[in-house]
Amino acid sequence: DAKTTQPPSMDCAEGRAANLPCNHSTISGNEYVYWYRQIHSQGPQYIIHGLKNNETNEMASLIITEDRKSSTLILPHATLRDTAVYYCIVKEKLTFGTGTRLTIIP
Amino acid sequence: NAGVTQTPKFQVLKTGQSMTLQCAQDMNHEYMSWYRQDPGMGLRLIHYSVGAGITDQGEVPNGYNVSRSTTEDFPLRLLSAAPSQTSVYFCASAGVKGTDTQYFGPGTRLTVL
């Protein structure tokens, strides 16, 4: 199973774009990249997913490299409510890992 | 739609006691799963089910049983609680298509003394 590597923590200034990287160098050709976030102790919330093309929705954008070995989640205008732990996973229904704790700085 | 509901929200058990954590969903999802999250850690998959009557083990199944008699419900049973099972338990559901995303419940916070 493909595993992911994320930085344990990041800070971002309020109003700026938050760029969260994820390395998934062992991803297989038919595995999607999913991003979830967990605010405080709530259940994780789905953000976005993609296979090979860049994706955008009302919450975020997902940029996947051409070789699919890494991706970046972009929150275009971060707000204080975006402070959370962000998880990148490449096998939808398995272990989440420890994610990146994103802190938005006022 | 209520989505995914979990009961109870909080529970304290003594070592050796048994109990069942309840999970229900009203989205007609075929896939349901249970995760545990220890302090400062990510979520680890305990058991999952791809439909009524079908269950399988995840990463950390020891000490837990599940059954899936209906599409809506997926209870998690702790057979003999141990302090190592102190954790937050999340239930999730999804459709079974390859790109279906998961919807999570609010969690049950379990303490085993």
Short mmCIF file of C-alpha atoms in Angstrom, two decimals:
data_model
loop_
_atom_site.label_atom_id
_atom_site.label_comp_id
_atom_site.label_asym_id
_atom_site.label_seq_id
_atom_site.Cartn_x
_atom_site.Cartn_y
_atom_site.Cartn_z
CA ASP A 1 0.00 0.00 0.00
CA ALA A 2 1.22 3.48 -0.83
CA LYS A 3 2.30 5.49 2.18
CA THR A 4 2.47 9.24 2.51
CA THR A 5 4.93 11.65 4.08
CA GLN A 6 3.84 15.04 5.35
CA PRO A 7 5.60 17.69 7.43
CA PRO A 8 4.40 17.48 11.03
CA SER A 9 3.52 21.16 11.30
CA MET A 10 3.26 24.39 9.32
CA ASP A 11 2.28 27.99 10.01
CA CYS A 12 0.58 30.34 7.59
CA ALA A 13 -0.45 33.98 7.93
CA GLU A 14 -4.14 34.71 7.80
CA GLY A 15 -5.24 35.74 4.32
CA ARG A 16 -2.28 34.13 2.61
CA ALA A 17 -2.32 30.92 0.63
CA ALA A 18 -1.48 27.80 2.63
CA ASN A 19 0.43 25.19 0.63
CA LEU A 20 0.56 21.76 2.24
CA PRO A 21 2.88 19.21 0.61
CA CYS A 22 2.54 15.45 0.55
CA ASN A 23 4.95 12.86 -0.76
CA HIS A 24 3.50 9.59 -2.06
CA SER A 25 6.33 8.17 -4.13
CA THR A 26 4.99 4.59 -4.09
CA ILE A 27 1.52 5.43 -5.35
CA SER A 28 0.15 3.03 -7.93
CA GLY A 29 -1.45 4.05 -11.19
CA ASN A 30 -5.06 3.70 -10.11
CA GLU A 31 -4.81 5.13 -6.60
CA TYR A 32 -6.39 8.46 -5.89
CA VAL A 33 -4.93 11.10 -3.58
CA TYR A 34 -7.38 12.23 -0.89
CA TRP A 35 -7.15 15.12 1.54
CA TYR A 36 -9.09 15.36 4.79
CA ARG A 37 -8.81 17.71 7.72
CA GLN A 38 -9.61 17.35 11.40
CA ILE A 39 -10.51 20.44 13.38
CA HIS A 40 -9.79 20.06 17.07
CA SER A 41 -11.20 16.69 18.11
CA GLN A 42 -14.00 16.46 15.57
CA GLY A 43 -14.35 13.70 13.01
CA PRO A 44 -12.25 14.20 9.87
CA GLN A 45 -13.82 16.18 7.06
CA TYR A 46 -13.29 15.47 3.37
CA ILE A 47 -11.64 18.28 1.40
CA ILE A 48 -10.74 17.13 -2.09
CA HIS A 49 -9.35 14.22 -4.10
CA GLY A 50 -7.69 13.65 -7.48
CA LEU A 51 -6.05 11.05 -9.69
CA LYS A 52 -3.70 12.84 -12.09
CA ASN A 53 -5.26 16.16 -13.05
CA ASN A 54 -5.32 19.23 -10.87
CA GLU A 55 -8.60 19.66 -9.04
CA THR A 56 -10.39 22.62 -7.49
CA ASN A 57 -13.50 22.93 -5.40
CA GLU A 58 -14.99 25.51 -3.07
CA MET A 59 -12.62 24.57 -0.28
CA ALA A 60 -9.24 24.06 -1.91
CA SER A 61 -7.12 23.19 -4.92
CA LEU A 62 -5.09 20.03 -5.38
CA ILE A 63 -1.97 20.02 -7.52
CA ILE A 64 -0.57 16.58 -8.41
CA THR A 65 2.83 16.33 -10.05
CA GLU A 66 3.06 14.71 -13.46
CA ASP A 67 4.84 11.66 -12.06
CA ARG A 68 2.16 11.50 -9.30
CA LYS A 69 4.81 11.07 -6.61
CA SER A 70 3.76 14.17 -4.73
CA SER A 71 0.93 16.61 -4.39
CA THR A 72 0.13 19.97 -2.79
CA LEU A 73 -3.08 21.06 -1.16
CA ILE A 74 -3.68 24.78 -1.53
CA LEU A 75 -6.02 26.79 0.69
CA PRO A 76 -6.11 30.03 -1.31
CA HIS A 77 -6.99 32.53 1.43
CA ALA A 78 -6.42 30.91 4.81
CA THR A 79 -8.62 31.93 7.71
CA LEU A 80 -8.32 31.17 11.41
CA ARG A 81 -10.98 28.48 10.95
CA ASP A 82 -8.57 26.57 8.69
CA THR A 83 -6.39 25.75 11.70
CA ALA A 84 -6.54 21.94 11.76
CA VAL A 85 -4.64 18.74 11.12
CA TYR A 86 -4.56 17.93 7.41
CA TYR A 87 -4.25 14.34 6.24
CA CYS A 88 -3.08 13.20 2.83
CA ILE A 89 -3.93 9.57 2.07
CA VAL A 90 -3.65 7.51 -1.08
CA LYS A 91 -5.69 4.50 -0.13
CA GLU A 92 -9.09 5.89 0.69
CA LYS A 93 -10.19 3.49 3.31
CA LEU A 94 -7.07 2.78 5.32
CA THR A 95 -4.82 4.38 7.87
CA PHE A 96 -4.61 8.16 7.94
CA GLY A 97 -1.18 8.71 9.45
CA THR A 98 -0.34 11.73 11.61
CA GLY A 99 -0.86 14.50 9.03
CA THR A 100 0.27 18.14 9.10
CA ARG A 101 -0.85 20.42 11.89
CA LEU A 102 -1.56 23.74 10.15
CA THR A 103 -1.75 26.84 12.33
CA ILE A 104 -3.11 30.05 10.84
CA ILE A 105 -1.45 33.07 12.42
CA PRO A 106 -3.56 36.25 12.80
CA ASN B 1 -30.17 13.49 6.82
CA ALA B 2 -28.46 13.00 10.16
CA GLY B 3 -25.37 11.58 8.42
CA VAL B 4 -23.26 9.34 10.66
CA THR B 5 -24.27 9.19 14.31
CA GLN B 6 -22.38 7.63 17.20
CA THR B 7 -23.44 6.80 20.72
CA PRO B 8 -22.42 7.31 23.43
CA LYS B 9 -20.32 10.49 23.18
CA PHE B 10 -18.36 9.63 26.32
CA GLN B 11 -17.86 6.39 28.21
CA VAL B 12 -15.78 5.28 31.19
CA LEU B 13 -15.20 1.57 31.71
CA LYS B 14 -13.33 -0.54 34.20
CA THR B 15 -10.77 -3.04 33.01
CA GLY B 16 -12.46 -6.26 31.95
CA GLN B 17 -15.87 -4.76 31.25
CA SER B 18 -17.46 -5.15 27.86
CA MET B 19 -19.51 -2.67 25.90
CA THR B 20 -20.79 -1.83 22.43
CA LEU B 21 -20.20 1.44 20.62
CA GLN B 22 -23.06 2.22 18.30
CA CYS B 23 -22.78 3.67 14.79
CA ALA B 24 -25.59 4.39 12.36
CA GLN B 25 -25.84 6.13 8.99
CA ASP B 26 -28.84 7.20 6.96
CA MET B 27 -27.14 7.72 3.59
CA ASN B 28 -27.62 4.14 2.35
CA HIS B 29 -23.85 3.72 2.22
CA GLU B 30 -22.56 0.21 1.73
CA TYR B 31 -19.14 0.84 3.24
CA MET B 32 -18.69 1.45 6.97
CA SER B 33 -15.60 1.48 9.13
CA TRP B 34 -14.27 2.02 12.63
CA TYR B 35 -11.09 3.94 13.49
CA ARG B 36 -9.37 4.70 16.75
CA GLN B 37 -7.32 7.79 17.42
CA ASP B 38 -4.90 7.90 20.31
CA PRO B 39 -3.69 11.27 21.67
CA GLY B 40 -1.44 13.05 19.17
CA MET B 41 -1.79 10.26 16.64
CA GLY B 42 -3.53 9.71 13.36
CA LEU B 43 -6.49 7.44 12.78
CA ARG B 44 -5.97 3.69 12.62
CA LEU B 45 -8.46 1.36 11.00
CA ILE B 46 -9.96 -1.29 13.31
CA HIS B 47 -12.59 -3.07 11.21
CA TYR B 48 -14.57 -2.31 8.10
CA SER B 49 -17.56 -3.64 6.17
CA VAL B 50 -18.42 -3.42 2.48
CA GLY B 51 -22.04 -4.41 2.98
CA ALA B 52 -24.51 -6.20 5.22
CA GLY B 53 -23.14 -9.54 6.35
CA ILE B 54 -19.56 -8.73 5.26
CA THR B 55 -16.83 -7.54 7.62
CA ASP B 56 -13.05 -7.56 7.55
CA GLN B 57 -10.14 -6.61 9.76
CA GLY B 58 -8.16 -3.43 9.52
CA GLU B 59 -4.79 -2.51 10.98
CA VAL B 60 -5.61 -2.93 14.70
CA PRO B 61 -8.49 -5.43 15.13
CA ASN B 62 -7.40 -7.24 18.30
CA GLY B 63 -9.81 -6.85 21.20
CA TYR B 64 -12.71 -5.70 19.02
CA ASN B 65 -15.60 -7.46 17.28
CA VAL B 66 -18.00 -6.14 14.67
CA SER B 67 -21.07 -7.35 12.84
CA ARG B 68 -23.18 -5.83 10.07
CA SER B 69 -26.72 -7.14 10.08
CA THR B 70 -28.21 -4.08 8.36
CA THR B 71 -26.93 -1.45 5.93
CA GLU B 72 -27.54 1.30 8.48
CA ASP B 73 -25.81 -0.03 11.60
CA PHE B 74 -22.24 -1.10 12.35
CA PRO B 75 -21.67 -1.65 16.10
CA LEU B 76 -18.20 -2.10 17.58
CA ARG B 77 -17.90 -4.43 20.57
CA LEU B 78 -15.12 -4.33 23.13
CA LEU B 79 -14.94 -7.82 24.55
CA SER B 80 -12.88 -7.19 27.68
CA ALA B 81 -11.78 -3.57 27.98
CA ALA B 82 -8.14 -2.78 28.66
CA PRO B 83 -6.46 0.57 29.48
CA SER B 84 -4.71 0.37 26.09
CA GLN B 85 -8.12 0.79 24.48
CA THR B 86 -8.51 4.27 25.92
CA SER B 87 -8.97 6.31 22.78
CA VAL B 88 -11.38 8.27 20.62
CA TYR B 89 -13.35 6.04 18.29
CA PHE B 90 -14.66 7.30 14.96
CA CYS B 91 -17.12 5.58 12.69
CA ALA B 92 -17.27 6.42 9.00
CA SER B 93 -19.37 5.48 5.98
CA ALA B 94 -18.99 5.73 2.21
CA GLY B 95 -20.30 4.33 -1.02
CA VAL B 96 -18.25 1.46 -2.41
CA LYS B 97 -17.17 3.06 -5.65
CA GLY B 98 -13.44 3.58 -5.83
CA THR B 99 -13.65 7.33 -5.49
CA ASP B 100 -16.33 7.58 -2.84
CA THR B 101 -15.24 9.70 0.08
CA GLN B 102 -15.85 8.93 3.71
CA TYR B 103 -18.19 10.72 6.08
CA PHE B 104 -17.21 10.59 9.72
CA GLY B 105 -19.24 10.60 12.89
CA PRO B 106 -18.49 12.89 15.86
CA GLY B 107 -16.60 10.23 17.79
CA THR B 108 -16.90 8.38 21.10
CA ARG B 109 -14.37 9.20 23.80
CA LEU B 110 -13.62 6.05 25.76
CA THR B 111 -11.60 5.84 28.96
CA VAL B 112 -10.70 2.47 30.46
CA LEU B 113 -9.54 2.58 34.07
#
